[in-house]
Structure formats: C-alpha cells, structure tokens
Amino acid sequence: GALSMWGDRMWHFAISVFLIELYGRNLLLTAVFGLVVAGSVLMFGALIGDWVDRNPRNKVAHASLFVQNISVTICSIVLMLVFSYKQRIEQIWDGWLTVVCYTVVIVLADVANLASTALTIAIQRDWIVVITGYNRGHLAGMNATMRRIDQVTNILAPLAVGQVMTLASNVVGCGFILGWNLVSLIVEFFFLSRVYRIVPALSAKPPSVAVDQAYLQRIERKRLQGEGNVARPQALTEGNCNSSLHLKEITDLPLCFRRFRWLVSTCKDGWMAYYRQPVFLAGMGLAFLYTTVLGFDCITTGYAYTQGISGSLLSLLMGVSAITGLMGTIMFTRLRKAYGLVNTGIISSCLHLGCLLLCVCSVFAPGSPMDLSLLMPDISSNSSTALGMTGQRQKHTYPMMGGNNQPLLPDRSSIHWTNNTVLFDNVPSGTAPESYISIILLFLGVITARIGLWSFDLTVTQLLQENICESERGVVNGVQSSMNYLMDLLHFIMVISAPQPQHFGILVIISVFFITTGHTMYFLYAHKAKRKRRLDT
C-alpha cells in the first residue's frame, strides 16, 4: 500500500507539472487531463467495479498493478522524448505530431488512473476486509493506518520528485518516475502474491454467477427454436452476457451491439445496486464533500497568492494540514471504540461543519476581496465612474500579472512548485494586504476541518466495507468512485462560472452548502440505522 500510494502521489504531482511545462506554462492541458480523468471514472466506474467482482482477487490485483505501472512507464518514455526533441517534433506534420504526443500522454495517464482506481477498490475495499477476518476493530485500525500512510506520502512524495526535477531536469524527473515504477512493479507484485498465499480466505471468493453457463446456453437455444430460427446459437461469453447482476434477454443483434448493450446494462445495474444499499445516503453524503474549494488544491493556492501569501508559507500550511489529517485518523479509532461507528460519523460531521464556519466568517472579515457586483453584467462598459468604483472595491486583491481579474487556477492537482520557485512567475511580491484576518480565518478553518473530514471519511469507508455484500463490493465501490468524480466535476463548473478572486467568497459559501447537504444525508442515514437497530432489538 505504501509503495502504491507513493507512486500515485509522485505521478499525480509530476504529470500536472509536465503538462504545464509542455504547453508553455499554460493550464489548458492540465484542465483537459482533469476533465478526461473525471469523465472516464464517471463513465467506467461501475464497469471497473463489476470486473473486480467477477474475477479472482489475485488476478484483479496483479492485472491492475501491471496496467497502471506499465502505462506510467510508457507515458514517462513519451514525455522524455517530447522534452528532449520538442523543437524537432513541433516541425513534423506542421505541428500535428505534437498534438498526437499530447493525446498519447493524456490517454496513457488516464488509463493509469483507471487501473489505480481498480487496484484501490480491490485492495482497500475488499482485501483489507478479508485480511482482518471481518473483525470491526481490526478493520478500523487497518483503515486508519492506510489513511495515515496516504497523508504522509501526500507530503513527502511530491517533495521528493520535485527536488529531482529542480536539481536536475524534467527529463531526469521522467527517468526517475520510470525507474521507480519498474522497481515498484516487481516489489508490489511480490508482496501481493505473498499476502495472497498467507491469507487463504482471499482465494475463497464467492462466485458472482448464480446460473451456470450451460444453463444459459440451453435457455437461449430454446428461445431461438421457439421463434423458428434454425440458426445455431452463438456461445455466450462474458463479453455479451452480464450474469453477475442479471439475466437479460439476448437478441439477434450483431456482437458489437450486444457488447455495447452489456456495457450499458452493467452500468445501469451497478447504479441500481448502489441505490439499493442500506448505506446509500452515507455514500452520497461523502460524495457531496467533493464539491468544495476548501482544500489545498491550486484553486485555494491561487487565491492565497492573490492575497499576498508566499509559496513557502503555503508549503508550511500544507504540512500542518497533513498533521491535522493524521489527528483525524487517531480520533476516528478512539471515537469508534468509545461510541460506535455510526455515532463517530455524527461527531465527525459536527466537528467538520463547526470548523468550516470559520471559512464562512472569513468571507465577511476584514481583508476579504469579495465583491458581489462583479457577478452582475456590465451595463455601461464605458463608464469611467463605474470602473473607478470597481477599482476601489478591489483594494484587497493584489494583482498578478494578468491584472486584478486574473482567474483562479482551474485545477484540482497538488500545489505546483519546485523548491521555493512557484511555476507561475507572476506572483506578487513586496505587497502587504490591509488585513490578514480574512485569509487567517480561511486557512484556520480549512486546516482544523481536516480532523473531522478524515474521521468522517474513514467512518463512511468502513460502513461501505461492513454493509455491502461481498459479491457486490466491487461494483458498489466503483459507483461510489464515479459519484465522487461527478461531484468533483461540479467543483470545476463552480470555478469556471466564478473565476475571479473577488468571487472566491461565493465559492466558499456554495462549498459549505454542499458539505452541509452531505452531512445532512449522513444524519438521515444515522437516524434510519438507529431506528432499525431499535426495532430489531
């Protein structure tokens, strides 16, 4: 798990930097990559989960690991070639070869992300449950440990690869990631095989097929004969029949249409299975927490830069946020032991919302640049008076090179910096805001809220692990990943609709609204769960 998370964090940081460098320090490729990744998981999440359910655990883990690491390796090789021969490549096919290279890089990176999603579902949502022997106490400890590893690697891995890229070059950075993935592939493959051998329960996966293949063939043969069709029926395969979830009427359509129909019906049944789960509201509540700008991504970072916060201070704040995240994992294990899993989620939700009130207060505190008039259309663009008033209202916004209305960075990747040099050269210097109260309240709320956030995340994760039957564990968690990315897409739309620093306060309020809605869904789930428990007793 540690090796996998380290490689993922390193790659997610590096690919964002590489795409910016490739396109002349423009965010277009990064935004396209983010959109492709979110859209692909949204579309194929249920299919990935169904594939995890239908295949043996060792084959799923090994195949996902192989596809992920090989995709990253090939992508690193392509990036090395592009960085080394960029000028020559731009002259071939009138520059279209460059577009082909960009497309190949984004596609390979997206395939790696899909394989990483499959591996995460298999290991962190299925293997862990079996390894702990379905013991709730051990499961809580294992989930907390995995989250602590994730928090630590989230800080150290980007710093490590960032140092390599700074001290050497982007080509050397690609080579470092390439070598890491090849070595990590061998080591992770060995460890997964070892765990699979020493835990016999992992090989005892219950069959997800309720009806055998021969019976399905007999039914199809009788149906064709009843219709007077003397043609010999085609043998059924996994490609045209999803017997793990349902038995659909098989038509005489060509194979490609039957395959497409199978894909559509698998996605539909996966979403229906997710909706039928008793923890549906809890999962939806977690997904709603993804529609937020209150995190350490490039949007919040870009806003902080416009308010005169330096990159070194932001990196320090990011480290403190990792510590509070670790505190959340510790709090989760203790609260679960003392009050139970459902009550732990309630306490974590209240703590999370309470801390986020500081972010709401920051919108109206001294030093806040919020200006609602900027959301209204300009009635008279030639009015110098209106322009003068706007200039006065923007007195708390410190201009970047693009002017006062420089958009916030529409990217959800990690903070992009190498050493103390931010990738964007237009960071304000020598400016001091009139008041730091607003930005202090904002980051105080974001950092302290991570205690409740990660405790709540672990609560919902374990609820999904405990309450989903083993034969549907993969597809339900695949749909959960799709829901998370869907809500994340709404976050992109929010920023595109209100991209100016003066709009950030509106984004904060909308984010808190979505988070409150998510926690309200969890409260409804907790109420139903407690009522059911009382009726059962």
Short mmCIF file of N, CA and C in Angstrom, two decimals, residues 291-408:
data_model
loop_
_atom_site.label_atom_id
_atom_site.label_comp_id
_atom_site.label_asym_id
_atom_site.label_seq_id
_atom_site.Cartn_x
_atom_site.Cartn_y
_atom_site.Cartn_z
N THR A 291 -17.50 18.48 -3.64
CA THR A 291 -17.82 19.74 -4.31
C THR A 291 -17.41 20.88 -3.38
N THR A 292 -16.13 21.18 -3.37
CA THR A 292 -15.62 22.19 -2.46
C THR A 292 -14.32 22.80 -2.97
N VAL A 293 -14.13 24.06 -2.64
CA VAL A 293 -12.85 24.73 -2.91
C VAL A 293 -12.03 24.85 -1.63
N LEU A 294 -12.53 24.27 -0.54
CA LEU A 294 -11.87 24.41 0.76
C LEU A 294 -10.88 23.27 0.98
N GLY A 295 -9.84 23.27 0.20
CA GLY A 295 -8.78 22.27 0.32
C GLY A 295 -7.49 22.84 -0.22
N PHE A 296 -6.42 22.07 -0.09
CA PHE A 296 -5.12 22.56 -0.54
C PHE A 296 -4.90 22.16 -1.99
N ASP A 297 -5.73 22.70 -2.90
CA ASP A 297 -5.54 22.50 -4.31
C ASP A 297 -5.11 23.82 -4.94
N CYS A 298 -4.98 23.81 -6.27
CA CYS A 298 -4.46 25.01 -6.93
C CYS A 298 -5.44 26.16 -6.90
N ILE A 299 -6.72 25.89 -6.71
CA ILE A 299 -7.69 26.99 -6.65
C ILE A 299 -7.48 27.80 -5.38
N THR A 300 -7.46 27.10 -4.25
CA THR A 300 -7.22 27.80 -2.99
C THR A 300 -5.83 28.42 -2.97
N THR A 301 -4.86 27.72 -3.57
CA THR A 301 -3.49 28.25 -3.63
C THR A 301 -3.43 29.53 -4.45
N GLY A 302 -4.11 29.51 -5.62
CA GLY A 302 -4.13 30.70 -6.46
C GLY A 302 -4.77 31.88 -5.75
N TYR A 303 -5.84 31.61 -5.02
CA TYR A 303 -6.48 32.68 -4.26
C TYR A 303 -5.53 33.22 -3.18
N ALA A 304 -4.83 32.30 -2.51
CA ALA A 304 -3.90 32.73 -1.46
C ALA A 304 -2.80 33.63 -2.02
N TYR A 305 -2.33 33.31 -3.24
CA TYR A 305 -1.29 34.14 -3.87
C TYR A 305 -1.81 35.55 -4.13
N THR A 306 -3.08 35.67 -4.55
CA THR A 306 -3.62 36.99 -4.81
C THR A 306 -3.77 37.80 -3.53
N GLN A 307 -3.74 37.13 -2.39
CA GLN A 307 -3.86 37.81 -1.10
C GLN A 307 -2.51 38.03 -0.43
N GLY A 308 -1.43 37.82 -1.19
CA GLY A 308 -0.10 38.12 -0.68
C GLY A 308 0.53 37.04 0.14
N ILE A 309 0.05 35.78 0.08
CA ILE A 309 0.64 34.67 0.83
C ILE A 309 1.76 34.05 -0.01
N SER A 310 2.92 33.83 0.58
CA SER A 310 4.07 33.31 -0.15
C SER A 310 3.98 31.80 -0.31
N GLY A 311 4.75 31.27 -1.27
CA GLY A 311 4.77 29.84 -1.51
C GLY A 311 5.35 29.06 -0.34
N SER A 312 6.36 29.62 0.31
CA SER A 312 6.98 28.92 1.44
C SER A 312 6.00 28.79 2.60
N LEU A 313 5.19 29.83 2.84
CA LEU A 313 4.20 29.76 3.90
C LEU A 313 3.11 28.74 3.56
N LEU A 314 2.73 28.69 2.28
CA LEU A 314 1.72 27.73 1.87
C LEU A 314 2.21 26.29 2.05
N SER A 315 3.47 26.04 1.72
CA SER A 315 4.00 24.70 1.92
C SER A 315 4.01 24.33 3.40
N LEU A 316 4.30 25.30 4.25
CA LEU A 316 4.26 25.06 5.69
C LEU A 316 2.84 24.74 6.15
N LEU A 317 1.88 25.51 5.65
CA LEU A 317 0.47 25.26 5.99
C LEU A 317 0.01 23.89 5.50
N MET A 318 0.52 23.48 4.35
CA MET A 318 0.17 22.16 3.83
C MET A 318 0.70 21.06 4.73
N GLY A 319 1.89 21.26 5.26
CA GLY A 319 2.43 20.29 6.21
C GLY A 319 1.61 20.22 7.48
N VAL A 320 1.16 21.39 7.98
CA VAL A 320 0.32 21.40 9.18
C VAL A 320 -1.00 20.70 8.91
N SER A 321 -1.55 20.87 7.70
CA SER A 321 -2.82 20.21 7.37
C SER A 321 -2.66 18.70 7.35
N ALA A 322 -1.48 18.23 6.94
CA ALA A 322 -1.24 16.78 6.97
C ALA A 322 -1.24 16.27 8.40
N ILE A 323 -0.68 17.07 9.32
CA ILE A 323 -0.66 16.67 10.73
C ILE A 323 -2.09 16.60 11.28
N THR A 324 -2.92 17.58 10.95
CA THR A 324 -4.30 17.54 11.43
C THR A 324 -5.06 16.37 10.81
N GLY A 325 -4.70 16.02 9.56
CA GLY A 325 -5.31 14.84 8.96
C GLY A 325 -4.96 13.57 9.72
N LEU A 326 -3.70 13.45 10.14
CA LEU A 326 -3.28 12.31 10.96
C LEU A 326 -4.02 12.30 12.29
N MET A 327 -4.25 13.48 12.85
CA MET A 327 -5.02 13.57 14.10
C MET A 327 -6.44 13.04 13.89
N GLY A 328 -6.99 13.29 12.71
CA GLY A 328 -8.32 12.78 12.41
C GLY A 328 -8.37 11.27 12.39
N THR A 329 -7.32 10.62 11.86
CA THR A 329 -7.30 9.15 11.85
C THR A 329 -7.20 8.59 13.26
N ILE A 330 -6.44 9.27 14.13
CA ILE A 330 -6.33 8.82 15.52
C ILE A 330 -7.66 9.01 16.25
N MET A 331 -8.30 10.16 16.01
CA MET A 331 -9.58 10.42 16.64
C MET A 331 -10.63 9.40 16.21
N PHE A 332 -10.58 8.99 14.94
CA PHE A 332 -11.55 8.02 14.44
C PHE A 332 -11.49 6.71 15.21
N THR A 333 -10.29 6.17 15.38
CA THR A 333 -10.18 4.88 16.06
C THR A 333 -10.67 4.96 17.51
N ARG A 334 -10.38 6.06 18.17
CA ARG A 334 -10.80 6.19 19.58
C ARG A 334 -12.30 6.43 19.70
N LEU A 335 -12.85 7.27 18.83
CA LEU A 335 -14.28 7.51 18.88
C LEU A 335 -15.07 6.25 18.53
N ARG A 336 -14.60 5.50 17.55
CA ARG A 336 -15.32 4.28 17.16
C ARG A 336 -15.35 3.28 18.31
N LYS A 337 -14.23 3.18 19.02
CA LYS A 337 -14.17 2.25 20.13
C LYS A 337 -15.07 2.69 21.28
N ALA A 338 -15.20 3.99 21.48
CA ALA A 338 -15.97 4.50 22.62
C ALA A 338 -17.46 4.66 22.32
N TYR A 339 -17.81 5.10 21.10
CA TYR A 339 -19.19 5.45 20.81
C TYR A 339 -19.81 4.65 19.67
N GLY A 340 -19.04 3.82 19.00
CA GLY A 340 -19.58 3.08 17.87
C GLY A 340 -19.36 3.81 16.56
N LEU A 341 -19.52 3.08 15.46
CA LEU A 341 -19.18 3.62 14.14
C LEU A 341 -20.15 4.71 13.70
N VAL A 342 -21.45 4.48 13.85
CA VAL A 342 -22.44 5.46 13.38
C VAL A 342 -22.32 6.77 14.15
N ASN A 343 -22.17 6.69 15.48
CA ASN A 343 -22.02 7.91 16.29
C ASN A 343 -20.71 8.63 15.99
N THR A 344 -19.68 7.88 15.62
CA THR A 344 -18.41 8.51 15.22
C THR A 344 -18.61 9.41 14.01
N GLY A 345 -19.42 8.95 13.06
CA GLY A 345 -19.71 9.79 11.90
C GLY A 345 -20.45 11.05 12.27
N ILE A 346 -21.39 10.94 13.22
CA ILE A 346 -22.14 12.13 13.65
C ILE A 346 -21.21 13.15 14.31
N ILE A 347 -20.35 12.67 15.21
CA ILE A 347 -19.41 13.58 15.89
C ILE A 347 -18.46 14.22 14.89
N SER A 348 -17.96 13.43 13.96
CA SER A 348 -17.02 13.94 12.95
C SER A 348 -17.70 14.97 12.06
N SER A 349 -18.97 14.73 11.71
CA SER A 349 -19.70 15.70 10.88
C SER A 349 -19.86 17.03 11.59
N CYS A 350 -20.24 16.97 12.85
CA CYS A 350 -20.41 18.22 13.62
C CYS A 350 -19.10 18.98 13.75
N LEU A 351 -18.00 18.25 13.98
CA LEU A 351 -16.69 18.90 14.08
C LEU A 351 -16.29 19.53 12.75
N HIS A 352 -16.53 18.82 11.67
CA HIS A 352 -16.19 19.33 10.35
C HIS A 352 -16.96 20.61 10.03
N LEU A 353 -18.27 20.58 10.27
CA LEU A 353 -19.08 21.76 9.98
C LEU A 353 -18.73 22.93 10.89
N GLY A 354 -18.45 22.63 12.15
CA GLY A 354 -18.09 23.69 13.08
C GLY A 354 -16.83 24.43 12.67
N CYS A 355 -15.84 23.69 12.20
CA CYS A 355 -14.59 24.32 11.76
C CYS A 355 -14.79 25.13 10.48
N LEU A 356 -15.66 24.64 9.60
CA LEU A 356 -15.88 25.35 8.34
C LEU A 356 -16.62 26.67 8.54
N LEU A 357 -17.24 26.87 9.69
CA LEU A 357 -17.86 28.17 9.98
C LEU A 357 -16.82 29.28 9.98
N LEU A 358 -15.58 28.93 10.33
CA LEU A 358 -14.50 29.93 10.27
C LEU A 358 -14.28 30.39 8.83
N CYS A 359 -14.42 29.47 7.87
CA CYS A 359 -14.26 29.84 6.47
C CYS A 359 -15.38 30.77 6.03
N VAL A 360 -16.60 30.51 6.50
CA VAL A 360 -17.71 31.41 6.18
C VAL A 360 -17.47 32.79 6.78
N CYS A 361 -16.97 32.83 8.01
CA CYS A 361 -16.67 34.13 8.63
C CYS A 361 -15.58 34.88 7.87
N SER A 362 -14.65 34.14 7.26
CA SER A 362 -13.56 34.80 6.52
C SER A 362 -14.09 35.57 5.32
N VAL A 363 -15.22 35.15 4.77
CA VAL A 363 -15.79 35.83 3.61
C VAL A 363 -16.17 37.27 3.95
N PHE A 364 -16.61 37.50 5.18
CA PHE A 364 -17.08 38.82 5.59
C PHE A 364 -16.10 39.54 6.51
N ALA A 365 -14.94 38.93 6.76
CA ALA A 365 -13.96 39.53 7.67
C ALA A 365 -13.15 40.60 6.95
N PRO A 366 -12.49 41.48 7.71
CA PRO A 366 -11.61 42.49 7.09
C PRO A 366 -10.51 41.83 6.26
N GLY A 367 -10.27 42.39 5.08
CA GLY A 367 -9.28 41.83 4.16
C GLY A 367 -9.88 40.97 3.09
N SER A 368 -11.17 40.65 3.19
CA SER A 368 -11.82 39.82 2.18
C SER A 368 -12.06 40.64 0.91
N PRO A 369 -11.72 40.10 -0.25
CA PRO A 369 -11.91 40.85 -1.51
C PRO A 369 -13.27 40.64 -2.14
N MET A 370 -14.19 39.97 -1.48
CA MET A 370 -15.46 39.61 -2.11
C MET A 370 -16.20 40.85 -2.61
N ASP A 371 -16.66 40.76 -3.83
CA ASP A 371 -17.39 41.86 -4.46
C ASP A 371 -18.52 41.26 -5.28
N LEU A 372 -19.74 41.30 -4.77
CA LEU A 372 -20.87 40.68 -5.45
C LEU A 372 -21.23 41.38 -6.74
N SER A 373 -20.86 42.65 -6.87
CA SER A 373 -21.25 43.40 -8.07
C SER A 373 -20.57 42.85 -9.33
N LEU A 374 -19.45 42.13 -9.13
CA LEU A 374 -18.74 41.59 -10.29
C LEU A 374 -19.52 40.46 -10.95
N LEU A 375 -20.47 39.87 -10.24
CA LEU A 375 -21.28 38.82 -10.83
C LEU A 375 -22.37 39.36 -11.73
N MET A 376 -22.63 40.67 -11.64
CA MET A 376 -23.67 41.29 -12.45
C MET A 376 -23.08 41.72 -13.79
N PRO A 377 -23.85 41.68 -14.86
CA PRO A 377 -23.34 42.11 -16.16
C PRO A 377 -23.05 43.61 -16.17
N ASP A 378 -22.05 43.96 -16.94
CA ASP A 378 -21.68 45.37 -17.06
C ASP A 378 -22.73 46.11 -17.91
N ILE A 379 -23.38 47.09 -17.31
CA ILE A 379 -24.39 47.85 -18.02
C ILE A 379 -23.74 48.90 -18.92
N SER A 380 -22.75 49.54 -18.39
CA SER A 380 -22.08 50.58 -19.17
C SER A 380 -20.58 50.37 -19.06
N SER A 381 -20.02 49.72 -20.08
CA SER A 381 -18.60 49.41 -20.01
C SER A 381 -17.74 50.64 -20.21
N ASN A 382 -18.34 51.73 -20.74
CA ASN A 382 -17.56 52.93 -20.98
C ASN A 382 -17.63 53.92 -19.83
N SER A 383 -18.25 53.52 -18.75
CA SER A 383 -18.41 54.44 -17.62
C SER A 383 -17.14 54.44 -16.79
N SER A 384 -16.43 55.54 -16.82
CA SER A 384 -15.20 55.63 -16.03
C SER A 384 -15.50 55.66 -14.54
N THR A 385 -16.68 56.14 -14.18
CA THR A 385 -17.04 56.18 -12.77
C THR A 385 -17.20 54.77 -12.23
N ALA A 386 -17.86 53.93 -13.01
CA ALA A 386 -18.05 52.54 -12.58
C ALA A 386 -16.71 51.84 -12.45
N LEU A 387 -15.83 52.12 -13.38
CA LEU A 387 -14.51 51.49 -13.31
C LEU A 387 -13.76 51.96 -12.08
N GLY A 388 -13.91 53.22 -11.76
CA GLY A 388 -13.23 53.72 -10.57
C GLY A 388 -13.75 53.10 -9.30
N MET A 389 -15.08 52.92 -9.23
CA MET A 389 -15.66 52.28 -8.05
C MET A 389 -15.20 50.84 -7.94
N THR A 390 -15.10 50.16 -9.09
CA THR A 390 -14.64 48.77 -9.07
C THR A 390 -13.21 48.68 -8.59
N GLY A 391 -12.41 49.65 -9.00
CA GLY A 391 -11.02 49.64 -8.54
C GLY A 391 -10.93 49.81 -7.04
N GLN A 392 -11.85 50.64 -6.47
CA GLN A 392 -11.82 50.80 -5.02
C GLN A 392 -12.28 49.53 -4.31
N ARG A 393 -13.27 48.85 -4.88
CA ARG A 393 -13.77 47.63 -4.23
C ARG A 393 -12.74 46.52 -4.27
N GLN A 394 -11.77 46.59 -5.20
CA GLN A 394 -10.77 45.53 -5.33
C GLN A 394 -9.50 45.86 -4.55
N LYS A 395 -9.61 46.71 -3.58
CA LYS A 395 -8.40 47.16 -2.91
C LYS A 395 -7.73 46.07 -2.10
N HIS A 396 -8.46 45.00 -1.77
CA HIS A 396 -7.86 43.92 -1.00
C HIS A 396 -7.33 42.81 -1.89
N THR A 397 -7.40 42.95 -3.21
CA THR A 397 -6.92 41.92 -4.12
C THR A 397 -5.62 42.38 -4.74
N TYR A 398 -4.58 41.60 -4.60
CA TYR A 398 -3.26 42.02 -5.06
C TYR A 398 -3.00 41.40 -6.41
N PRO A 399 -2.79 42.23 -7.42
CA PRO A 399 -2.83 41.78 -8.80
C PRO A 399 -1.68 40.86 -9.13
N MET A 400 -2.02 39.84 -9.93
CA MET A 400 -0.99 39.04 -10.58
C MET A 400 -0.76 39.68 -11.94
N MET A 401 0.09 39.07 -12.75
CA MET A 401 0.50 39.74 -13.98
C MET A 401 -0.67 39.98 -14.93
N GLY A 402 -1.71 39.14 -14.82
CA GLY A 402 -2.84 39.29 -15.72
C GLY A 402 -3.80 40.39 -15.29
N GLY A 403 -3.58 41.08 -14.22
CA GLY A 403 -4.50 42.11 -13.78
C GLY A 403 -5.31 41.66 -12.59
N ASN A 404 -6.15 42.58 -12.11
CA ASN A 404 -6.93 42.30 -10.92
C ASN A 404 -7.88 41.13 -11.10
N ASN A 405 -8.34 40.94 -12.33
CA ASN A 405 -9.32 39.89 -12.58
C ASN A 405 -8.67 38.61 -13.09
N GLN A 406 -7.45 38.35 -12.66
CA GLN A 406 -6.79 37.10 -13.02
C GLN A 406 -7.60 35.93 -12.48
N PRO A 407 -8.03 34.98 -13.34
CA PRO A 407 -8.86 33.87 -12.86
C PRO A 407 -8.10 33.01 -11.87
N LEU A 408 -8.86 32.38 -10.97
CA LEU A 408 -8.27 31.37 -10.11
C LEU A 408 -7.88 30.18 -10.96
#
